[in-house]
Amino acid sequence: MTVSATLAASETIAARRAAGEEVLALAFGEAGIPVHPLLGQRLARAAAETSYGPVAGIGSAREAAAGYWTRRGLTTDRDRVLLGPGSKPLLFAVLHATGGDVVVPRPAWVSYAAQATLLGRDPIRVPVPEGEGGVPDADGLEAAVHAARDEGRDPRVVVCTLPDNPTGRLASEGSVKALCEAARELDLVIVADEIYRDLVFEDGPFPSPAAWAPERTVTTTALSKNYALGGWRIGAARFPDSDLGERLRETVRGTASEVWSSTPMPMQHAAAYAWSDPPELADRITAARRLHGTVAHGVAAVLAEAGCAVEAPQGGFYVWPDFAPLRGALEERWSVRTGADLARVLLDEFGVGVLPGSAFGTDQADLHLRVAVPGLYGSSDSERLAALVSTDPLQMPWIADALASLRSKLAALTATR
Ligand SMILES: Cc1ncc(COP(=O)(O)O)c(C=O)c1O
């Protein structure tokens, strides 16, 4: 097992910066927004809470997470909720609890496949529907599961991400419903990773798999993305109200007790506050959504202008351009044949750090890149806060300069000799 592609890229970029190189860091999935002072206060106030606490999480934090989901249309009892130090270990424990092989979309966030590998299983990859992201195509899912079962494999769980990392797309209701029907037909558990749920740019109904497959869907969330608190490490899982849900929750609780014991108590108090959706924090989420959406669209426009094929981002803070239309020029000028070659040229020749699509499970020859836009928000908390409260972040001088620099680097990258 090697270090996760996103964490490794961020460490490489940090080392280059420390060596005095200028790098436009667009590789790491960090939301890039300073902590809200009220959340900081809650955390500090709970600093004396030094005991381990209950394995599943304290009642007030589970109650708040249950309220968070209930207000979003998924009625939840706090006994169905389990907290963990980030949603990543919870996801791993859920995949462990389901047993069997894991189906993941192609492309998908780096860690699902890595976690399946850690559990001793080869992930089964199923492409997403054309133009979408985050859910496997339902027909492809059925075909892949039947083929795997015919080979003697034992697929038991399918993972989806709404909205998606890396594509920045939100799966359509039709695709989610079809996935739910297929999963029921095939008797698969659905893991719905909704960590970016509050960062969908346009208002509208949210297609939660738990709405259509309540008996078999485990949903996860965290404070890492919407409140930009990845380093605080707290997440939550919502288990189905069914025998299956009860079994999974108990197995995950057992894993938790042997691996992380409990979730840090001060974090739980801060999360109990955040997950109660207090009005004084609502503005923060609204502003974050506006910032991510505006900059993601700005970056997508720059990439489209450079000749990439790029779908409009719909949520989170990623853009997923395809450099395939530029393949000829890239191969001739830079000998680029793979996505990894392209990412390397961008870093070595232009000081732009991004991740190749292959880190997310696409073919080596695929020329998609994942561009994480928060790297443009500023180099200090005061710049990032100014960007956050701005009604037109693209006009902030440092963001405008960074976009102009990206535009000229892409023009130089794609120019033929
Ligand atoms: C899709 C997705 N799920 C889960 C995580 C992990 O988040 P956490 O900080 O809750 O462990 C990330 C973080 O990059 C992510 O992008």
Short mmCIF file of C-alpha atoms and ligand atoms in Angstrom, two decimals:
data_model
loop_
_atom_site.label_atom_id
_atom_site.label_comp_id
_atom_site.label_asym_id
_atom_site.label_seq_id
_atom_site.Cartn_x
_atom_site.Cartn_y
_atom_site.Cartn_z
CA MET A 1 0.00 0.00 0.00
CA THR A 2 1.42 3.38 -1.00
CA VAL A 3 0.46 6.83 0.30
CA SER A 4 -2.85 8.04 -1.15
CA ALA A 5 -2.35 9.95 -4.45
CA THR A 6 -3.94 13.12 -3.09
CA LEU A 7 -1.89 13.20 0.13
CA ALA A 8 1.30 12.27 -1.75
CA ALA A 9 0.75 15.07 -4.30
CA SER A 10 0.20 17.60 -1.58
CA GLU A 11 3.43 16.53 0.16
CA THR A 12 5.42 16.79 -3.12
CA ILE A 13 4.03 20.25 -3.76
CA ALA A 14 4.79 21.37 -0.19
CA ALA A 15 8.39 20.14 -0.55
CA ARG A 16 8.82 22.06 -3.84
CA ARG A 17 7.45 25.21 -2.24
CA ALA A 18 9.76 24.78 0.72
CA ALA A 19 12.64 24.59 -1.79
CA GLY A 20 11.59 28.00 -3.11
CA GLU A 21 9.69 26.89 -6.24
CA GLU A 22 6.42 28.60 -7.14
CA VAL A 23 3.67 26.01 -7.48
CA LEU A 24 0.00 26.46 -8.28
CA ALA A 25 -1.28 23.74 -5.94
CA LEU A 26 -4.43 22.30 -7.50
CA ALA A 27 -3.99 18.68 -6.43
CA PHE A 28 -5.27 18.39 -2.89
CA GLY A 29 -8.92 18.03 -1.90
CA GLU A 30 -8.85 20.53 0.94
CA ALA A 31 -11.64 23.13 1.08
CA GLY A 32 -9.28 26.03 1.81
CA ILE A 33 -11.49 28.14 4.07
CA PRO A 34 -10.54 29.35 7.58
CA VAL A 35 -12.38 27.90 10.56
CA HIS A 36 -15.55 29.72 11.61
CA PRO A 37 -14.75 31.45 14.95
CA LEU A 38 -17.87 30.01 16.63
CA LEU A 39 -16.75 26.48 15.78
CA GLY A 40 -13.28 27.31 17.12
CA GLN A 41 -14.89 28.48 20.36
CA ARG A 42 -16.92 25.27 20.73
CA LEU A 43 -13.81 23.21 20.23
CA ALA A 44 -11.80 25.22 22.74
CA ARG A 45 -14.60 25.10 25.30
CA ALA A 46 -14.55 21.30 25.19
CA ALA A 47 -10.77 20.98 25.53
CA ALA A 48 -11.09 19.62 29.07
CA GLU A 49 -13.14 16.66 27.78
CA THR A 50 -10.24 14.26 27.95
CA SER A 51 -11.99 10.92 28.37
CA TYR A 52 -12.36 8.47 25.49
CA GLY A 53 -16.17 8.59 25.51
CA PRO A 54 -18.58 6.04 24.03
CA VAL A 55 -17.43 4.10 20.96
CA ALA A 56 -20.46 5.14 18.86
CA GLY A 57 -20.16 8.80 19.83
CA ILE A 58 -21.83 10.96 22.49
CA GLY A 59 -25.62 11.19 22.42
CA SER A 60 -25.76 14.93 21.68
CA ALA A 61 -23.51 14.62 18.61
CA ARG A 62 -25.38 11.57 17.28
CA GLU A 63 -28.67 13.38 17.93
CA ALA A 64 -27.39 16.41 16.00
CA ALA A 65 -26.23 14.24 13.07
CA ALA A 66 -29.64 12.50 13.09
CA GLY A 67 -31.27 15.95 12.94
CA TYR A 68 -28.94 16.98 10.10
CA TRP A 69 -30.17 14.04 7.98
CA THR A 70 -33.80 14.36 9.08
CA ARG A 71 -33.87 18.02 7.99
CA ARG A 72 -32.52 16.87 4.60
CA GLY A 73 -35.39 14.43 4.08
CA LEU A 74 -33.86 11.26 5.55
CA THR A 75 -35.67 10.69 8.84
CA THR A 76 -33.04 9.36 11.22
CA ASP A 77 -32.96 8.14 14.80
CA ARG A 78 -29.76 8.79 16.70
CA ASP A 79 -29.38 5.07 17.40
CA ARG A 80 -28.78 4.55 13.69
CA VAL A 81 -25.81 6.96 13.74
CA LEU A 82 -22.17 6.18 14.46
CA LEU A 83 -19.39 8.75 14.65
CA GLY A 84 -15.74 8.27 13.71
CA PRO A 85 -12.50 10.23 13.31
CA GLY A 86 -13.36 11.31 9.75
CA SER A 87 -15.60 9.51 7.29
CA LYS A 88 -12.60 7.71 5.75
CA PRO A 89 -12.14 5.19 8.61
CA LEU A 90 -15.93 4.79 8.78
CA LEU A 91 -16.04 3.95 5.07
CA PHE A 92 -13.26 1.42 5.55
CA ALA A 93 -15.06 -0.18 8.51
CA VAL A 94 -18.32 -0.35 6.51
CA LEU A 95 -16.57 -2.07 3.56
CA HIS A 96 -15.02 -4.45 6.05
CA ALA A 97 -18.41 -5.11 7.65
CA THR A 98 -20.20 -5.89 4.39
CA GLY A 99 -17.54 -8.45 3.46
CA GLY A 100 -17.27 -9.57 -0.16
CA ASP A 101 -16.12 -7.64 -3.20
CA VAL A 102 -16.58 -3.90 -3.65
CA VAL A 103 -17.99 -2.21 -6.75
CA VAL A 104 -16.74 1.35 -7.32
CA PRO A 105 -17.50 3.81 -10.11
CA ARG A 106 -14.89 4.59 -12.72
CA PRO A 107 -13.69 7.24 -11.99
CA ALA A 108 -14.04 7.44 -8.20
CA TRP A 109 -12.31 9.02 -5.21
CA VAL A 110 -8.90 7.39 -4.70
CA SER A 111 -9.50 5.70 -1.36
CA TYR A 112 -12.45 3.37 -2.08
CA ALA A 113 -10.35 1.14 -4.33
CA ALA A 114 -7.35 1.40 -1.99
CA GLN A 115 -9.53 0.41 0.97
CA ALA A 116 -10.90 -2.57 -0.96
CA THR A 117 -7.30 -3.59 -1.70
CA LEU A 118 -6.44 -3.26 1.98
CA LEU A 119 -9.29 -5.67 2.66
CA GLY A 120 -7.70 -8.14 0.25
CA ARG A 121 -10.15 -7.58 -2.63
CA ASP A 122 -9.75 -6.30 -6.16
CA PRO A 123 -12.26 -3.49 -6.67
CA ILE A 124 -14.76 -4.06 -9.48
CA ARG A 125 -14.89 -0.89 -11.58
CA VAL A 126 -18.05 0.17 -13.39
CA PRO A 127 -18.10 3.28 -15.63
CA VAL A 128 -20.42 6.17 -14.71
CA PRO A 129 -23.25 7.15 -17.09
CA GLU A 130 -22.09 9.46 -19.90
CA GLY A 131 -21.62 13.04 -18.69
CA GLU A 132 -22.33 12.14 -15.04
CA GLY A 133 -20.16 11.22 -12.09
CA GLY A 134 -20.27 9.42 -8.77
CA VAL A 135 -22.59 6.48 -9.53
CA PRO A 136 -21.93 3.38 -11.60
CA ASP A 137 -24.20 3.00 -14.60
CA ALA A 138 -26.99 0.59 -13.52
CA ASP A 139 -26.80 -1.67 -16.60
CA GLY A 140 -23.03 -1.77 -16.30
CA LEU A 141 -23.42 -2.65 -12.62
CA GLU A 142 -25.71 -5.59 -13.37
CA ALA A 143 -23.42 -6.91 -16.08
CA ALA A 144 -20.29 -6.55 -13.92
CA VAL A 145 -21.87 -8.20 -10.87
CA HIS A 146 -23.24 -11.12 -12.87
CA ALA A 147 -19.88 -11.58 -14.59
CA ALA A 148 -18.06 -11.45 -11.24
CA ARG A 149 -20.46 -13.97 -9.67
CA ASP A 150 -20.04 -16.27 -12.67
CA GLU A 151 -16.28 -16.17 -11.98
CA GLY A 152 -16.88 -17.18 -8.39
CA ARG A 153 -16.38 -13.73 -6.91
CA ASP A 154 -18.70 -12.32 -4.27
CA PRO A 155 -19.67 -8.66 -4.83
CA ARG A 156 -21.71 -7.37 -1.90
CA VAL A 157 -21.40 -3.60 -1.87
CA VAL A 158 -21.48 -0.69 -4.31
CA VAL A 159 -20.08 2.74 -3.47
CA CYS A 160 -21.29 6.07 -4.83
CA THR A 161 -20.36 9.72 -4.23
CA LEU A 162 -22.90 12.55 -4.36
CA PRO A 163 -21.83 15.10 -5.53
CA ASP A 164 -18.71 13.52 -6.88
CA ASN A 165 -14.99 13.79 -6.37
CA PRO A 166 -13.21 13.79 -8.89
CA THR A 167 -15.76 14.85 -11.55
CA GLY A 168 -17.56 17.62 -9.64
CA ARG A 169 -20.83 16.23 -11.08
CA LEU A 170 -24.03 15.33 -9.24
CA ALA A 171 -25.62 12.12 -10.48
CA SER A 172 -29.11 12.52 -11.93
CA GLU A 173 -32.16 11.27 -10.05
CA GLY A 174 -32.77 8.78 -12.86
CA SER A 175 -29.29 7.27 -12.51
CA VAL A 176 -29.57 7.05 -8.71
CA LYS A 177 -33.01 5.40 -8.86
CA ALA A 178 -31.73 2.92 -11.44
CA LEU A 179 -28.71 2.18 -9.24
CA CYS A 180 -31.00 1.58 -6.24
CA GLU A 181 -33.21 -0.82 -8.20
CA ALA A 182 -30.20 -2.70 -9.54
CA ALA A 183 -28.64 -2.91 -6.07
CA ARG A 184 -31.88 -4.36 -4.65
CA GLU A 185 -32.12 -6.83 -7.50
CA LEU A 186 -28.49 -7.89 -6.97
CA ASP A 187 -28.73 -7.74 -3.16
CA LEU A 188 -25.88 -5.23 -2.76
CA VAL A 189 -25.39 -2.81 0.11
CA ILE A 190 -25.12 0.79 -1.14
CA VAL A 191 -22.58 3.10 0.46
CA ALA A 192 -23.57 6.71 -0.31
CA ASP A 193 -20.69 9.06 0.42
CA GLU A 194 -22.40 12.45 0.73
CA ILE A 195 -19.51 14.39 2.20
CA TYR A 196 -19.97 17.21 -0.41
CA ARG A 197 -23.76 17.26 -0.09
CA ASP A 198 -24.02 20.81 1.29
CA LEU A 199 -21.78 22.14 -1.48
CA VAL A 200 -24.12 21.60 -4.46
CA PHE A 201 -24.11 24.90 -6.36
CA GLU A 202 -27.72 24.99 -7.63
CA ASP A 203 -30.77 24.55 -5.39
CA GLY A 204 -32.91 21.54 -6.20
CA PRO A 205 -33.85 18.07 -4.97
CA PHE A 206 -30.89 16.00 -3.82
CA PRO A 207 -30.85 12.38 -5.10
CA SER A 208 -29.94 10.46 -1.95
CA PRO A 209 -29.83 6.70 -2.53
CA ALA A 210 -31.23 6.23 1.02
CA ALA A 211 -34.52 7.75 -0.24
CA TRP A 212 -35.05 4.87 -2.73
CA ALA A 213 -33.17 2.02 -1.08
CA PRO A 214 -33.62 2.81 2.63
CA GLU A 215 -33.22 -0.79 3.75
CA ARG A 216 -29.70 -1.18 2.28
CA THR A 217 -28.03 2.25 2.13
CA VAL A 218 -25.32 3.42 4.51
CA THR A 219 -24.83 7.20 4.14
CA THR A 220 -21.74 9.07 5.31
CA THR A 221 -20.94 12.71 5.93
CA ALA A 222 -18.30 14.77 7.76
CA LEU A 223 -17.32 18.32 8.62
CA SER A 224 -14.23 18.13 6.38
CA LYS A 225 -15.62 19.72 3.23
CA ASN A 226 -18.64 21.92 4.04
CA TYR A 227 -16.90 23.57 7.04
CA ALA A 228 -13.37 22.94 5.70
CA LEU A 229 -12.32 21.05 8.84
CA GLY A 230 -10.56 18.03 7.34
CA GLY A 231 -7.79 18.15 9.94
CA TRP A 232 -10.27 18.04 12.81
CA ARG A 233 -11.17 14.49 11.79
CA ILE A 234 -14.82 13.86 12.48
CA GLY A 235 -17.41 12.07 10.38
CA ALA A 236 -20.70 10.22 10.76
CA ALA A 237 -22.37 7.18 9.24
CA ARG A 238 -26.13 6.64 9.05
CA PHE A 239 -27.14 2.99 9.00
CA PRO A 240 -30.38 1.60 7.54
CA ASP A 241 -33.28 0.90 9.87
CA SER A 242 -33.31 -2.82 9.03
CA ASP A 243 -31.79 -6.07 10.28
CA LEU A 244 -29.00 -5.56 7.77
CA GLY A 245 -28.43 -2.02 9.08
CA GLU A 246 -28.32 -3.22 12.66
CA ARG A 247 -25.81 -5.96 11.80
CA LEU A 248 -23.58 -3.57 9.89
CA ARG A 249 -23.69 -0.93 12.61
CA GLU A 250 -22.76 -3.41 15.30
CA THR A 251 -19.86 -4.77 13.24
CA VAL A 252 -18.59 -1.26 12.53
CA ARG A 253 -18.92 -0.39 16.23
CA GLY A 254 -16.82 -3.47 17.03
CA THR A 255 -14.16 -2.41 14.50
CA ALA A 256 -14.20 1.11 15.92
CA SER A 257 -13.68 -0.21 19.43
CA GLU A 258 -10.57 -2.11 18.30
CA VAL A 259 -9.11 0.49 15.92
CA TRP A 260 -9.87 4.05 17.06
CA SER A 261 -11.74 3.51 20.38
CA SER A 262 -13.79 6.69 20.07
CA THR A 263 -13.99 10.00 18.26
CA PRO A 264 -12.07 12.88 19.90
CA MET A 265 -14.44 14.40 22.46
CA PRO A 266 -13.81 18.09 21.72
CA MET A 267 -14.56 17.43 18.04
CA GLN A 268 -17.82 15.75 18.96
CA HIS A 269 -18.95 18.85 20.85
CA ALA A 270 -18.05 21.09 17.92
CA ALA A 271 -19.85 18.69 15.56
CA ALA A 272 -22.94 18.55 17.79
CA TYR A 273 -23.14 22.30 17.27
CA ALA A 274 -22.39 22.26 13.51
CA TRP A 275 -24.78 19.40 12.70
CA SER A 276 -27.62 21.23 14.46
CA ASP A 277 -27.46 23.65 11.46
CA PRO A 278 -27.42 26.82 13.60
CA PRO A 279 -28.52 29.89 11.58
CA GLU A 280 -25.30 31.71 12.47
CA LEU A 281 -23.32 29.06 10.54
CA ALA A 282 -25.69 28.87 7.58
CA ASP A 283 -24.11 31.94 5.97
CA ARG A 284 -20.74 30.21 6.06
CA ILE A 285 -22.02 27.28 4.01
CA THR A 286 -23.80 29.60 1.58
CA ALA A 287 -20.62 31.63 1.12
CA ALA A 288 -18.47 28.49 0.71
CA ARG A 289 -20.87 27.14 -1.92
CA ARG A 290 -20.72 30.46 -3.82
CA LEU A 291 -16.92 30.60 -3.68
CA HIS A 292 -16.40 26.99 -4.78
CA GLY A 293 -19.03 27.29 -7.53
CA THR A 294 -17.78 30.59 -8.92
CA VAL A 295 -14.12 29.59 -8.98
CA ALA A 296 -14.84 26.08 -10.31
CA HIS A 297 -16.85 27.58 -13.18
CA GLY A 298 -14.06 30.14 -13.78
CA VAL A 299 -11.45 27.38 -13.97
CA ALA A 300 -13.68 25.24 -16.21
CA ALA A 301 -14.00 28.22 -18.58
CA VAL A 302 -10.20 28.66 -18.72
CA LEU A 303 -9.76 24.94 -19.46
CA ALA A 304 -12.46 25.00 -22.16
CA GLU A 305 -10.78 28.03 -23.74
CA ALA A 306 -7.52 26.05 -23.85
CA GLY A 307 -9.30 23.34 -25.87
CA CYS A 308 -10.21 20.78 -23.18
CA ALA A 309 -13.58 19.03 -23.09
CA VAL A 310 -15.10 19.86 -19.71
CA GLU A 311 -18.54 19.33 -18.15
CA ALA A 312 -19.87 22.14 -15.96
CA PRO A 313 -19.04 21.50 -12.29
CA GLN A 314 -22.15 21.04 -10.12
CA GLY A 315 -20.85 20.64 -6.57
CA GLY A 316 -17.79 20.26 -4.36
CA PHE A 317 -14.64 22.01 -5.55
CA TYR A 318 -13.25 20.01 -8.46
CA VAL A 319 -13.05 20.33 -12.21
CA TRP A 320 -12.44 17.27 -14.42
CA PRO A 321 -11.14 18.42 -17.80
CA ASP A 322 -10.38 15.97 -20.59
CA PHE A 323 -7.28 16.92 -22.59
CA ALA A 324 -8.07 14.28 -25.25
CA PRO A 325 -8.92 16.90 -27.94
CA LEU A 326 -5.33 18.19 -27.48
CA ARG A 327 -3.68 14.78 -27.53
CA GLY A 328 -1.84 15.32 -30.83
CA ALA A 329 -0.23 18.61 -29.75
CA LEU A 330 0.63 17.26 -26.30
CA GLU A 331 2.30 14.16 -27.72
CA GLU A 332 4.22 16.07 -30.37
CA ARG A 333 5.48 18.85 -28.11
CA TRP A 334 5.89 17.07 -24.76
CA SER A 335 5.76 13.34 -25.54
CA VAL A 336 2.64 13.08 -23.39
CA ARG A 337 1.02 9.68 -23.81
CA THR A 338 -0.64 9.18 -20.44
CA GLY A 339 -2.48 11.24 -17.85
CA ALA A 340 0.50 10.77 -15.52
CA ASP A 341 2.82 12.21 -18.25
CA LEU A 342 0.52 15.22 -18.55
CA ALA A 343 0.40 15.82 -14.77
CA ARG A 344 4.21 15.52 -14.65
CA VAL A 345 4.74 18.04 -17.49
CA LEU A 346 2.35 20.47 -15.83
CA LEU A 347 4.28 20.23 -12.58
CA ASP A 348 7.83 20.11 -13.92
CA GLU A 349 7.50 22.63 -16.77
CA PHE A 350 4.76 24.92 -15.53
CA GLY A 351 4.62 24.57 -11.75
CA VAL A 352 0.98 23.42 -11.76
CA GLY A 353 0.13 20.52 -9.41
CA VAL A 354 -2.88 18.40 -10.42
CA LEU A 355 -3.75 14.69 -10.34
CA PRO A 356 -4.12 12.40 -13.38
CA GLY A 357 -7.40 10.58 -13.99
CA SER A 358 -5.60 7.26 -13.50
CA ALA A 359 -5.31 8.07 -9.77
CA PHE A 360 -9.12 7.76 -9.81
CA GLY A 361 -9.18 4.50 -11.73
CA THR A 362 -9.27 5.56 -15.38
CA ASP A 363 -6.94 4.01 -17.99
CA GLN A 364 -3.32 5.17 -18.09
CA ALA A 365 -3.90 6.68 -21.56
CA ASP A 366 -6.88 8.71 -20.35
CA LEU A 367 -6.10 12.45 -20.34
CA HIS A 368 -8.56 13.62 -17.71
CA LEU A 369 -7.04 15.59 -14.85
CA ARG A 370 -8.57 16.40 -11.49
CA VAL A 371 -8.18 20.07 -10.69
CA ALA A 372 -8.96 21.07 -7.08
CA VAL A 373 -9.78 24.78 -7.16
CA PRO A 374 -9.32 25.86 -3.50
CA GLY A 375 -5.59 26.25 -4.22
CA LEU A 376 -6.59 29.52 -5.92
CA TYR A 377 -8.38 31.08 -2.93
CA GLY A 378 -5.28 32.76 -1.51
CA SER A 379 -2.03 32.20 0.30
CA SER A 380 -3.14 33.47 3.73
CA ASP A 381 -6.24 33.22 5.89
CA SER A 382 -7.00 36.89 5.29
CA GLU A 383 -6.97 36.39 1.49
CA ARG A 384 -9.09 33.25 1.81
CA LEU A 385 -11.60 35.02 4.07
CA ALA A 386 -11.81 37.98 1.70
CA ALA A 387 -12.47 35.53 -1.17
CA LEU A 388 -15.12 33.80 0.92
CA VAL A 389 -17.14 36.95 1.63
CA SER A 390 -16.66 38.47 -1.82
CA THR A 391 -19.71 38.51 -4.10
CA ASP A 392 -17.34 38.25 -7.07
CA PRO A 393 -14.32 36.16 -6.03
CA LEU A 394 -12.97 36.05 -9.59
CA GLN A 395 -12.22 39.77 -9.24
CA MET A 396 -10.04 39.32 -6.14
CA PRO A 397 -6.57 40.30 -7.45
CA TRP A 398 -4.81 37.08 -6.37
CA ILE A 399 -7.53 34.86 -7.86
CA ALA A 400 -7.65 36.91 -11.08
CA ASP A 401 -3.82 36.72 -11.31
CA ALA A 402 -3.77 32.97 -10.67
CA LEU A 403 -6.43 32.37 -13.33
CA ALA A 404 -4.53 34.56 -15.81
CA SER A 405 -1.36 32.62 -15.03
CA LEU A 406 -3.19 29.30 -15.51
CA ARG A 407 -4.55 30.58 -18.84
CA SER A 408 -1.10 31.49 -20.14
CA LYS A 409 0.50 28.25 -18.90
CA LEU A 410 -2.20 26.23 -20.66
CA ALA A 411 -1.68 28.24 -23.84
CA ALA A 412 2.05 27.47 -23.68
CA LEU A 413 1.36 23.80 -22.90
CA THR A 414 -0.97 23.32 -25.86
CA ALA A 415 0.84 25.49 -28.43
CA THR A 416 2.24 23.49 -31.34
CA ARG A 417 5.83 24.20 -32.34
C1 LIG B 1 -15.36 11.66 -1.66
C2 LIG B 1 -14.66 11.74 -0.35
N1 LIG B 1 -15.04 10.95 0.66
C3 LIG B 1 -14.43 10.95 1.85
C4 LIG B 1 -13.36 11.79 2.08
C5 LIG B 1 -12.66 11.70 3.42
O1 LIG B 1 -13.09 12.62 4.26
P1 LIG B 1 -12.86 12.63 5.85
O2 LIG B 1 -12.09 13.87 6.09
O3 LIG B 1 -14.24 12.67 6.42
O4 LIG B 1 -12.14 11.40 6.24
C6 LIG B 1 -12.92 12.66 1.07
C7 LIG B 1 -11.75 13.55 1.30
O5 LIG B 1 -11.01 13.87 0.41
C8 LIG B 1 -13.58 12.63 -0.17
O6 LIG B 1 -13.23 13.45 -1.17
#
